[in-house]
Coordinates of C-alpha atoms and ligand atoms in Angstrom, one line a residue:
M1 CA 16.8 -2.9 10.4
S2 CA 17.8 -6.2 7.1
T3 CA 14.8 -8.3 5.0
L4 CA 13.8 -11.2 6.2
S5 CA 13.9 -13.8 3.1
I6 CA 10.3 -16.0 2.7
L7 CA 11.0 -20.0 1.3
L8 CA 8.5 -22.9 0.3
S9 CA 8.9 -26.2 1.3
E10 CA 6.9 -28.6 0.3
K11 CA 8.4 -31.1 3.1
P12 CA 6.7 -30.6 6.1
A13 CA 8.2 -28.3 9.5
P14 CA 10.8 -30.4 11.2
S15 CA 8.7 -31.3 14.7
K16 CA 10.6 -28.4 17.4
W17 CA 8.7 -25.7 14.9
G18 CA 4.9 -27.9 16.1
K19 CA 3.1 -30.5 14.7
D20 CA 1.9 -30.2 11.7
A21 CA 3.9 -26.6 11.6
L22 CA 3.0 -23.4 9.2
L23 CA 6.3 -21.8 10.0
S24 CA 9.9 -22.6 11.1
F25 CA 12.7 -20.5 11.5
S26 CA 16.7 -19.4 11.2
D27 CA 18.5 -16.4 11.8
D28 CA 17.5 -14.7 8.4
A29 CA 14.9 -16.6 7.0
I30 CA 11.4 -18.7 7.1
T31 CA 10.3 -21.3 6.0
I32 CA 6.7 -22.0 4.9
H33 CA 5.8 -25.3 4.8
Y34 CA 2.5 -26.3 2.6
Q35 CA 0.8 -29.4 1.1
P36 CA 0.2 -29.3 -2.1
D37 CA -2.8 -29.0 -2.5
H38 CA -3.5 -26.5 0.4
R39 CA -0.4 -24.1 -1.4
H40 CA -2.8 -20.6 -1.8
G41 CA -3.9 -21.3 1.4
A42 CA -1.7 -21.7 3.7
I43 CA 1.1 -19.1 1.9
Q44 CA -2.0 -16.7 2.2
R45 CA -2.4 -17.4 6.0
A46 CA 1.7 -17.9 6.8
A47 CA 2.1 -14.0 5.3
R48 CA -1.4 -12.5 7.8
K49 CA 0.8 -14.3 10.2
L50 CA 3.8 -12.6 9.6
D51 CA 1.6 -8.9 9.9
N52 CA 0.7 -10.2 12.5
Q53 CA 3.9 -10.3 14.2
G54 CA 5.0 -6.6 13.0
I55 CA 7.1 -8.4 10.2
K56 CA 7.5 -4.6 7.8
S57 CA 9.6 -6.4 5.1
V58 CA 10.1 -9.0 3.9
K59 CA 12.3 -10.5 -0.2
L60 CA 10.0 -13.8 -1.3
S61 CA 14.0 -16.6 -2.2
G62 CA 14.3 -19.1 -3.2
D63 CA 12.5 -21.0 -6.9
N64 CA 9.1 -22.4 -6.0
W65 CA 7.7 -18.5 -6.6
D66 CA 5.3 -17.9 -8.8
L67 CA 2.7 -15.2 -9.9
E68 CA 0.2 -16.8 -7.9
S69 CA 2.1 -17.1 -4.7
C70 CA 3.1 -14.2 -5.0
W71 CA 0.3 -12.8 -5.0
H72 CA -1.4 -15.2 -2.6
F73 CA 1.7 -14.2 0.3
W74 CA 0.4 -10.4 -0.6
L75 CA -3.4 -10.8 0.0
G76 CA -2.3 -12.1 3.1
Y77 CA 0.3 -9.5 3.9
R78 CA -1.2 -6.8 3.1
N79 CA -3.2 -4.3 6.2
A80 CA -5.3 -1.6 5.8
K81 CA -2.3 0.9 7.0
N82 CA 0.1 -0.7 3.7
N83 CA 2.7 0.0 5.9
N84 CA 3.9 -3.7 5.0
K85 CA 7.3 -4.6 2.0
V86 CA 7.2 -6.9 -0.1
S87 CA 10.4 -7.9 -2.4
W88 CA 9.2 -9.8 -5.6
A89 CA 10.9 -13.2 -6.4
K90 CA 11.9 -13.4 -10.1
L91 CA 9.0 -13.7 -12.5
D92 CA 9.6 -14.4 -16.2
S93 CA 7.5 -10.3 -18.1
Q94 CA 4.1 -11.6 -18.9
D95 CA 3.7 -12.8 -14.5
K96 CA 5.8 -9.0 -13.2
Q97 CA 3.0 -7.4 -15.9
E98 CA 0.1 -8.9 -14.1
L99 CA 1.3 -8.8 -10.6
K100 CA 2.3 -4.8 -11.5
Y101 CA -1.7 -4.2 -12.7
R102 CA -3.6 -6.4 -9.7
L103 CA -0.6 -4.3 -7.3
A104 CA -1.9 -0.9 -8.7
I105 CA -5.6 -2.2 -9.9
I106 CA -6.8 -4.3 -6.7
D107 CA -4.9 -2.8 -4.5
W108 CA -6.8 0.4 -4.6
C109 CA -9.9 -0.4 -4.9
R110 CA -8.5 -1.8 -0.9
D111 CA -7.4 1.7 -0.6
I112 CA -10.6 3.5 -1.9
V113 CA -13.2 1.1 0.0
N114 CA -11.7 1.7 3.8
Q115 CA -10.2 5.5 2.9
Q116 CA -13.2 7.2 5.4
A117 CA -16.3 8.6 4.0
E118 CA -15.0 12.3 5.2
T119 CA -12.9 12.4 2.9
L120 CA -14.5 10.6 -0.1
S121 CA -17.1 12.5 -1.6
P122 CA -19.6 11.5 -4.2
L123 CA -18.1 13.5 -6.3
E124 CA -14.2 12.4 -5.3
L125 CA -15.4 8.5 -5.8
A126 CA -16.7 9.2 -9.4
T127 CA -14.0 11.3 -10.6
Q128 CA -10.7 9.3 -8.6
S129 CA -12.2 6.0 -11.2
A130 CA -12.3 7.8 -13.9
N131 CA -8.8 8.5 -12.9
L132 CA -8.2 5.3 -12.7
I133 CA -9.1 3.8 -15.4
S134 CA -7.7 6.6 -17.3
N135 CA -4.4 5.8 -16.7
Y136 CA -4.8 2.7 -18.4
S137 CA -6.3 3.8 -21.6
S138 CA -6.6 6.5 -24.1
D139 CA -10.0 5.4 -25.5
I140 CA -12.1 7.0 -22.6
T141 CA -14.5 10.0 -22.3
Y142 CA -16.3 10.2 -19.3
N143 CA -19.6 12.8 -17.9
I144 CA -20.2 13.1 -14.3
T145 CA -24.1 14.5 -14.0
S146 CA -24.3 16.1 -10.3
G147 CA -26.7 18.3 -7.9
E148 CA -28.9 19.8 -9.3
A149 CA -28.2 19.0 -13.0
L150 CA -29.0 14.6 -11.6
K151 CA -32.7 16.4 -11.1
E152 CA -33.2 17.6 -14.8
Q153 CA -31.6 15.0 -16.5
D154 CA -34.3 13.2 -14.4
Y155 CA -32.3 10.6 -12.6
I156 CA -34.0 10.8 -9.3
G157 CA -33.3 8.1 -7.5
I158 CA -29.1 8.9 -6.7
Y159 CA -31.0 12.6 -6.8
T160 CA -33.6 11.5 -4.1
V161 CA -31.3 9.4 -2.0
G162 CA -28.0 11.9 -2.0
K163 CA -30.8 14.9 -1.3
G164 CA -29.6 14.8 2.5
S165 CA -26.2 15.6 2.0
E166 CA -24.2 19.2 1.4
R167 CA -21.7 17.2 -0.1
P168 CA -23.8 16.6 -4.7
A169 CA -24.7 13.7 -6.5
A170 CA -23.1 12.2 -9.0
L171 CA -23.7 9.7 -11.6
L172 CA -19.7 8.8 -14.1
E173 CA -20.8 7.5 -17.5
L174 CA -18.1 6.1 -18.7
D175 CA -16.7 5.5 -21.9
Y176 CA -14.0 2.7 -22.7
N177 CA -14.4 1.9 -26.8
P178 CA -10.7 0.8 -28.3
T179 CA -12.8 0.6 -32.2
K180 CA -13.4 3.9 -32.3
N181 CA -16.4 3.9 -34.1
P182 CA -19.0 5.9 -31.9
K183 CA -21.6 2.9 -33.4
A184 CA -19.9 0.4 -32.3
P185 CA -22.0 -1.7 -30.1
I186 CA -21.9 -1.4 -26.3
V187 CA -20.4 -5.7 -25.1
A188 CA -21.5 -5.2 -22.0
C189 CA -22.4 -1.9 -19.5
L190 CA -21.5 -1.5 -15.5
V191 CA -23.6 -0.3 -12.5
G192 CA -22.3 -0.1 -9.7
K193 CA -23.1 1.2 -6.5
G194 CA -21.7 3.6 -4.8
I195 CA -22.8 5.2 -0.9
T196 CA -19.9 7.1 0.1
F197 CA -21.6 6.0 3.4
D198 CA -24.9 4.4 4.5
S199 CA -26.1 6.4 7.6
G200 CA -30.0 4.3 6.9
G201 CA -31.2 8.2 6.1
Y202 CA -34.7 8.0 8.3
S203 CA -34.5 4.5 8.7
L204 CA -31.1 4.7 10.8
K205 CA -28.7 2.5 11.2
P206 CA -27.8 1.2 14.4
S207 CA -24.3 2.3 15.6
S208 CA -22.3 -1.1 14.7
F209 CA -24.1 -1.4 11.4
M210 CA -23.0 2.1 10.5
E211 CA -19.3 1.7 11.7
S212 CA -18.8 0.2 7.8
M213 CA -21.1 2.3 5.6
R214 CA -18.3 3.8 4.1
S215 CA -17.2 0.5 2.3
D216 CA -20.7 1.2 1.4
M217 CA -19.2 2.2 -2.6
G218 CA -17.0 -1.3 -3.2
G219 CA -19.5 -2.4 -5.8
A220 CA -18.6 0.9 -7.7
A221 CA -15.1 0.0 -6.2
L222 CA -15.0 -3.4 -7.4
V223 CA -17.0 -2.7 -11.1
T224 CA -14.4 -0.6 -11.9
G225 CA -11.0 -1.8 -11.2
A226 CA -12.5 -4.9 -12.9
L227 CA -13.3 -2.3 -15.8
A228 CA -9.0 -0.6 -15.3
L229 CA -7.8 -4.4 -15.0
A230 CA -9.5 -5.9 -18.1
I231 CA -8.5 -3.4 -20.3
A232 CA -4.7 -3.6 -18.7
R233 CA -4.5 -7.0 -20.1
G234 CA -5.5 -6.0 -23.6
V235 CA -10.0 -6.3 -24.3
K236 CA -10.4 -4.8 -27.3
H237 CA -13.6 -3.9 -27.2
R238 CA -16.5 -1.8 -26.4
I239 CA -17.7 -1.6 -22.5
K240 CA -20.1 1.5 -20.6
L241 CA -19.8 2.0 -17.3
Y242 CA -22.0 3.7 -14.6
L243 CA -21.4 4.6 -11.1
C244 CA -24.4 5.5 -9.2
C245 CA -22.9 7.6 -6.2
A246 CA -24.7 9.2 -2.6
D247 CA -24.5 9.9 0.4
N248 CA -27.2 8.5 2.7
L249 CA -27.5 10.9 5.2
V250 CA -30.5 12.5 7.7
S251 CA -31.4 16.1 7.5
G252 CA -34.3 18.7 6.5
K253 CA -33.5 18.1 3.1
A254 CA -33.1 13.9 3.3
F255 CA -36.1 11.7 1.7
K256 CA -38.5 10.6 4.0
L257 CA -40.3 7.1 5.0
G258 CA -43.4 7.9 2.1
D259 CA -42.0 9.9 -0.3
I260 CA -42.3 8.2 -4.1
I261 CA -40.3 8.2 -6.5
R262 CA -41.0 8.1 -10.2
Y263 CA -38.4 7.1 -12.8
R264 CA -37.5 7.5 -16.3
N265 CA -39.1 4.4 -17.9
G266 CA -42.7 5.5 -15.7
K267 CA -42.3 3.3 -12.1
T268 CA -43.3 4.6 -8.8
V269 CA -42.2 3.0 -6.2
E270 CA -43.2 4.4 -2.8
V271 CA -40.1 5.1 0.2
D272 CA -40.5 2.1 2.6
N273 CA -37.0 2.1 4.0
T274 CA -34.7 4.7 3.6
D275 CA -31.7 1.9 4.1
A276 CA -32.9 0.3 1.6
E277 CA -31.0 3.5 -0.6
G278 CA -29.1 1.2 -3.1
R279 CA -31.3 -0.1 -5.5
L280 CA -33.0 3.0 -5.5
V281 CA -29.7 4.8 -6.9
L282 CA -28.5 1.1 -8.7
A283 CA -32.4 2.2 -10.9
D284 CA -31.5 5.0 -12.4
G285 CA -27.6 2.9 -13.8
L286 CA -29.4 0.1 -14.9
I287 CA -31.9 2.4 -17.1
S288 CA -28.9 3.6 -18.1
A289 CA -27.9 0.8 -19.5
D290 CA -30.6 -1.3 -20.8
N291 CA -31.4 1.5 -22.8
D292 CA -27.5 1.9 -24.2
N293 CA -29.0 -1.7 -25.8
P294 CA -25.2 -3.7 -24.0
H295 CA -25.3 -7.7 -25.2
Y296 CA -24.2 -7.9 -20.9
I297 CA -25.4 -6.4 -17.6
I298 CA -23.6 -6.5 -14.4
D299 CA -24.4 -4.4 -11.2
C300 CA -22.7 -4.6 -8.4
A301 CA -23.6 -3.8 -5.4
T302 CA -23.1 -4.5 -1.3
L303 CA -26.8 -4.2 -1.5
T304 CA -28.1 -6.0 1.8
G305 CA -27.1 -7.3 4.9
A306 CA -28.8 -10.5 3.9
A307 CA -26.6 -12.1 1.9
K308 CA -23.4 -11.7 3.9
I309 CA -25.4 -13.6 6.2
A310 CA -25.9 -16.0 3.2
V311 CA -22.9 -16.4 2.6
G312 CA -20.5 -14.7 5.7
N313 CA -17.5 -12.4 4.4
D314 CA -16.0 -16.1 2.1
Y315 CA -17.7 -15.3 -1.0
Q316 CA -18.6 -12.7 -3.2
S317 CA -22.2 -13.8 -3.7
L318 CA -23.9 -13.5 -7.6
L319 CA -27.0 -13.8 -8.2
S320 CA -28.7 -13.7 -11.8
F321 CA -32.0 -15.2 -13.7
D322 CA -29.0 -16.2 -16.8
D323 CA -27.7 -19.7 -15.8
L324 CA -25.3 -19.6 -18.8
F325 CA -24.1 -16.3 -18.0
A326 CA -23.9 -17.1 -13.5
N327 CA -22.2 -20.1 -14.9
Q328 CA -19.4 -18.7 -17.5
L329 CA -19.0 -16.1 -13.9
L330 CA -18.4 -19.0 -11.9
A331 CA -16.0 -20.5 -14.3
S332 CA -13.8 -17.4 -14.4
S333 CA -14.1 -17.5 -10.7
L334 CA -12.5 -20.6 -10.4
V335 CA -9.5 -19.6 -13.2
E336 CA -8.9 -16.3 -11.2
H337 CA -8.8 -18.1 -7.4
E338 CA -11.3 -16.1 -6.6
A339 CA -15.1 -17.3 -4.5
F340 CA -18.5 -16.8 -5.1
W341 CA -21.6 -18.2 -4.1
R342 CA -24.9 -18.2 -6.5
L343 CA -28.1 -18.0 -3.9
P344 CA -31.6 -18.0 -5.1
L345 CA -34.0 -15.9 -7.8
A346 CA -36.8 -16.4 -8.9
D347 CA -40.0 -14.9 -9.9
F348 CA -42.2 -15.1 -7.8
H349 CA -39.8 -12.5 -6.6
R350 CA -40.5 -10.1 -8.6
S351 CA -44.2 -9.4 -6.6
Q352 CA -42.8 -9.6 -3.0
F353 CA -42.3 -5.6 -3.0
P354 CA -45.7 -4.6 -2.6
S355 CA -47.0 -1.0 -2.5
S356 CA -50.1 0.8 -2.4
F357 CA -49.8 4.7 -3.1
A358 CA -47.3 3.8 -5.7
D359 CA -46.0 0.8 -8.7
M360 CA -43.4 -1.5 -5.5
A361 CA -42.1 0.1 -2.6
N362 CA -38.6 0.0 -1.5
S363 CA -38.1 -3.1 0.8
G364 CA -39.8 -6.3 0.7
S365 CA -42.1 -8.6 3.3
P366 CA -41.7 -9.5 6.1
N367 CA -40.8 -12.9 5.8
T368 CA -39.0 -12.6 2.7
A369 CA -35.5 -13.3 1.9
G370 CA -33.3 -10.4 1.3
A371 CA -30.9 -10.7 -1.2
S372 CA -33.4 -12.2 -3.5
T373 CA -36.3 -9.8 -2.8
A374 CA -33.3 -7.0 -3.4
A375 CA -32.3 -8.4 -7.0
A376 CA -35.7 -8.6 -7.6
F377 CA -36.6 -4.8 -7.2
L378 CA -33.4 -4.2 -9.7
S379 CA -34.3 -6.7 -12.0
H380 CA -38.2 -4.1 -12.8
F381 CA -35.4 -1.9 -14.8
I382 CA -33.8 -3.7 -17.1
K383 CA -36.5 -5.1 -19.7
N384 CA -35.0 -8.6 -21.2
Y385 CA -34.0 -9.4 -17.3
K386 CA -34.2 -12.8 -17.9
Q387 CA -31.1 -12.9 -19.9
N388 CA -28.0 -11.7 -20.2
W389 CA -27.8 -9.4 -16.6
L390 CA -25.7 -11.0 -13.9
H391 CA -26.6 -9.1 -10.1
I392 CA -23.0 -9.3 -7.6
D393 CA -24.1 -8.6 -4.2
C394 CA -20.9 -8.2 -2.4
S395 CA -21.0 -9.8 1.3
A396 CA -16.8 -10.5 0.7
T397 CA -16.2 -6.7 0.1
F398 CA -15.3 -5.9 3.8
R399 CA -14.4 -7.4 7.3
K400 CA -14.6 -5.6 10.0
S401 CA -12.8 -8.3 12.0
A402 CA -9.5 -10.1 11.0
T403 CA -9.5 -13.1 9.6
A404 CA -6.7 -16.0 9.5
L405 CA -6.2 -15.5 5.5
W406 CA -7.3 -11.5 6.0
A407 CA -6.5 -7.8 7.5
T408 CA -9.3 -6.0 9.1
G409 CA -11.6 -4.2 6.4
A410 CA -11.5 -4.6 2.0
T411 CA -10.6 -7.4 0.2
G412 CA -10.1 -6.3 -3.3
I413 CA -11.7 -9.5 -4.0
G414 CA -13.9 -10.4 -6.9
V415 CA -11.7 -7.2 -9.5
R416 CA -10.1 -10.8 -11.1
T417 CA -13.8 -12.8 -12.6
L418 CA -14.9 -9.9 -13.7
A419 CA -11.6 -8.7 -15.8
N420 CA -12.1 -12.4 -16.9
L421 CA -15.1 -12.3 -18.1
L422 CA -15.4 -8.8 -19.1
T423 CA -12.5 -10.2 -21.7
I424 CA -14.2 -14.2 -22.7
L425 CA -17.8 -12.1 -23.7
K426 CA -18.7 -11.5 -26.9
Ligands
LIG1 N1 -25.7 -0.7 2.4 C1 -26.3 -2.0 3.1 C2 -26.7 -3.3 2.8 C3 -25.2 -4.2 4.5 C4 -25.3 -4.1 5.0 C5 -24.1 -4.2 3.3 C6 -24.5 -4.6 6.1 C7 -23.1 -5.0 4.5 C8 -22.8 -5.0 5.1 C9 -27.4 -1.4 2.3 O1 -28.1 -0.4 2.1 C10 -28.7 -1.8 3.1 O2 -28.4 -1.2 4.4 N2 -29.8 -3.0 3.3 C11 -31.4 -3.2 4.2 C12 -32.5 -3.4 3.4 C13 -33.3 -3.6 4.2 C14 -33.8 -2.3 4.7 C15 -34.9 -4.0 3.4 C16 -30.6 -4.7 4.6 O3 -29.4 -5.2 4.3 O4 -30.6 -4.5 5.8
LIG2 ZN1 -28.6 1.4 3.8
LIG3 ZN1 -26.1 0.5 1.3

């Protein structure tokens, strides 16, 4: 089978290919026609069409390809089976290196989010994440706490959510310290939700909501990918990573509605919905992160269906009390060509999950804003939550069906933005 050449052109396609046609064809080449201000979208859309047509191997040819056009081609062309091959256009050595890092790291994120829950246990997620980051630096130490040890060390949220599964829950604590000074200040702590399957627990999800819930570790994949890419790009300050990994299943050992969880920081939480499990595991990671006194805390989680309803799959949702820090992330997202949208988070959201039996319940009162109350719940586990804390609700991590731009499955959106932000922070 011969390889098709793919060319880029700012000129419109000859009219025989249709009005404003995106693609025109010759025997051994296809040309993508784009308008200069819609270049990336057009290239990604064209690449998606080529995959849909069953074209398995292409060569990016001609002079017009640069790093971003190569990357957008790949975003559209890649599918969950990963059965397409690209021979890349010539790039300068720096761009070639950056493309190589993105292909290794962002594709890793897409693959691990798509992976079936059967083969990705909480311990596997923690181990593979530590391994990915270890590929990019030797200035890394890490520790995985799992199973009964979580209970003994009082990581009670992760333990409680995970105890219904035969596969032990796990907490990954990873320290990237290129300063080699064990007392060096920690610039940022990253915390990720790593639910390897979310059945909803006894608040069981309907089948159609459950089918994609292997992707409920997308937040963990996102923070892991971001740290790996930041290290690959040369970040030289200390960053810590916490992944809160567990299965949320139903069994004779599973947690139940009405159970009360007492956290290390003294707060008690009544479980009124076992499907609001993400915030229960993240609370442990956030308490640890907060105890490190880092300059910044960023958590990423596929936390609510509400965020997806608000912004669709096209934006990652951003929630924060800190306007300055939120705007820094939005600036990074523009540089990296990824879409984020800020949702409301205010003090009144912090009292919208009352409980008669504990300090708070784990899900909001009826008719409250789901993504906002979920973020507000997390704020109870950070002392100075008004400053230097960002919460990303990962609405864009996984799509259940294909679009003109994306194949079905994981997108990898957000890795570049967070890597960019991590490099800027001090
Ligand atoms: N993992 C889900 C949220 C989710 C749903 C992410 C669909 C991506 C796609 C989360 O654990 C959950 O079930 N949240 C509940 C919270 C509710 C019970 C307060 C939700 O959003 O319905
Ligand atoms: Zn859930
Ligand atoms: Zn979940």
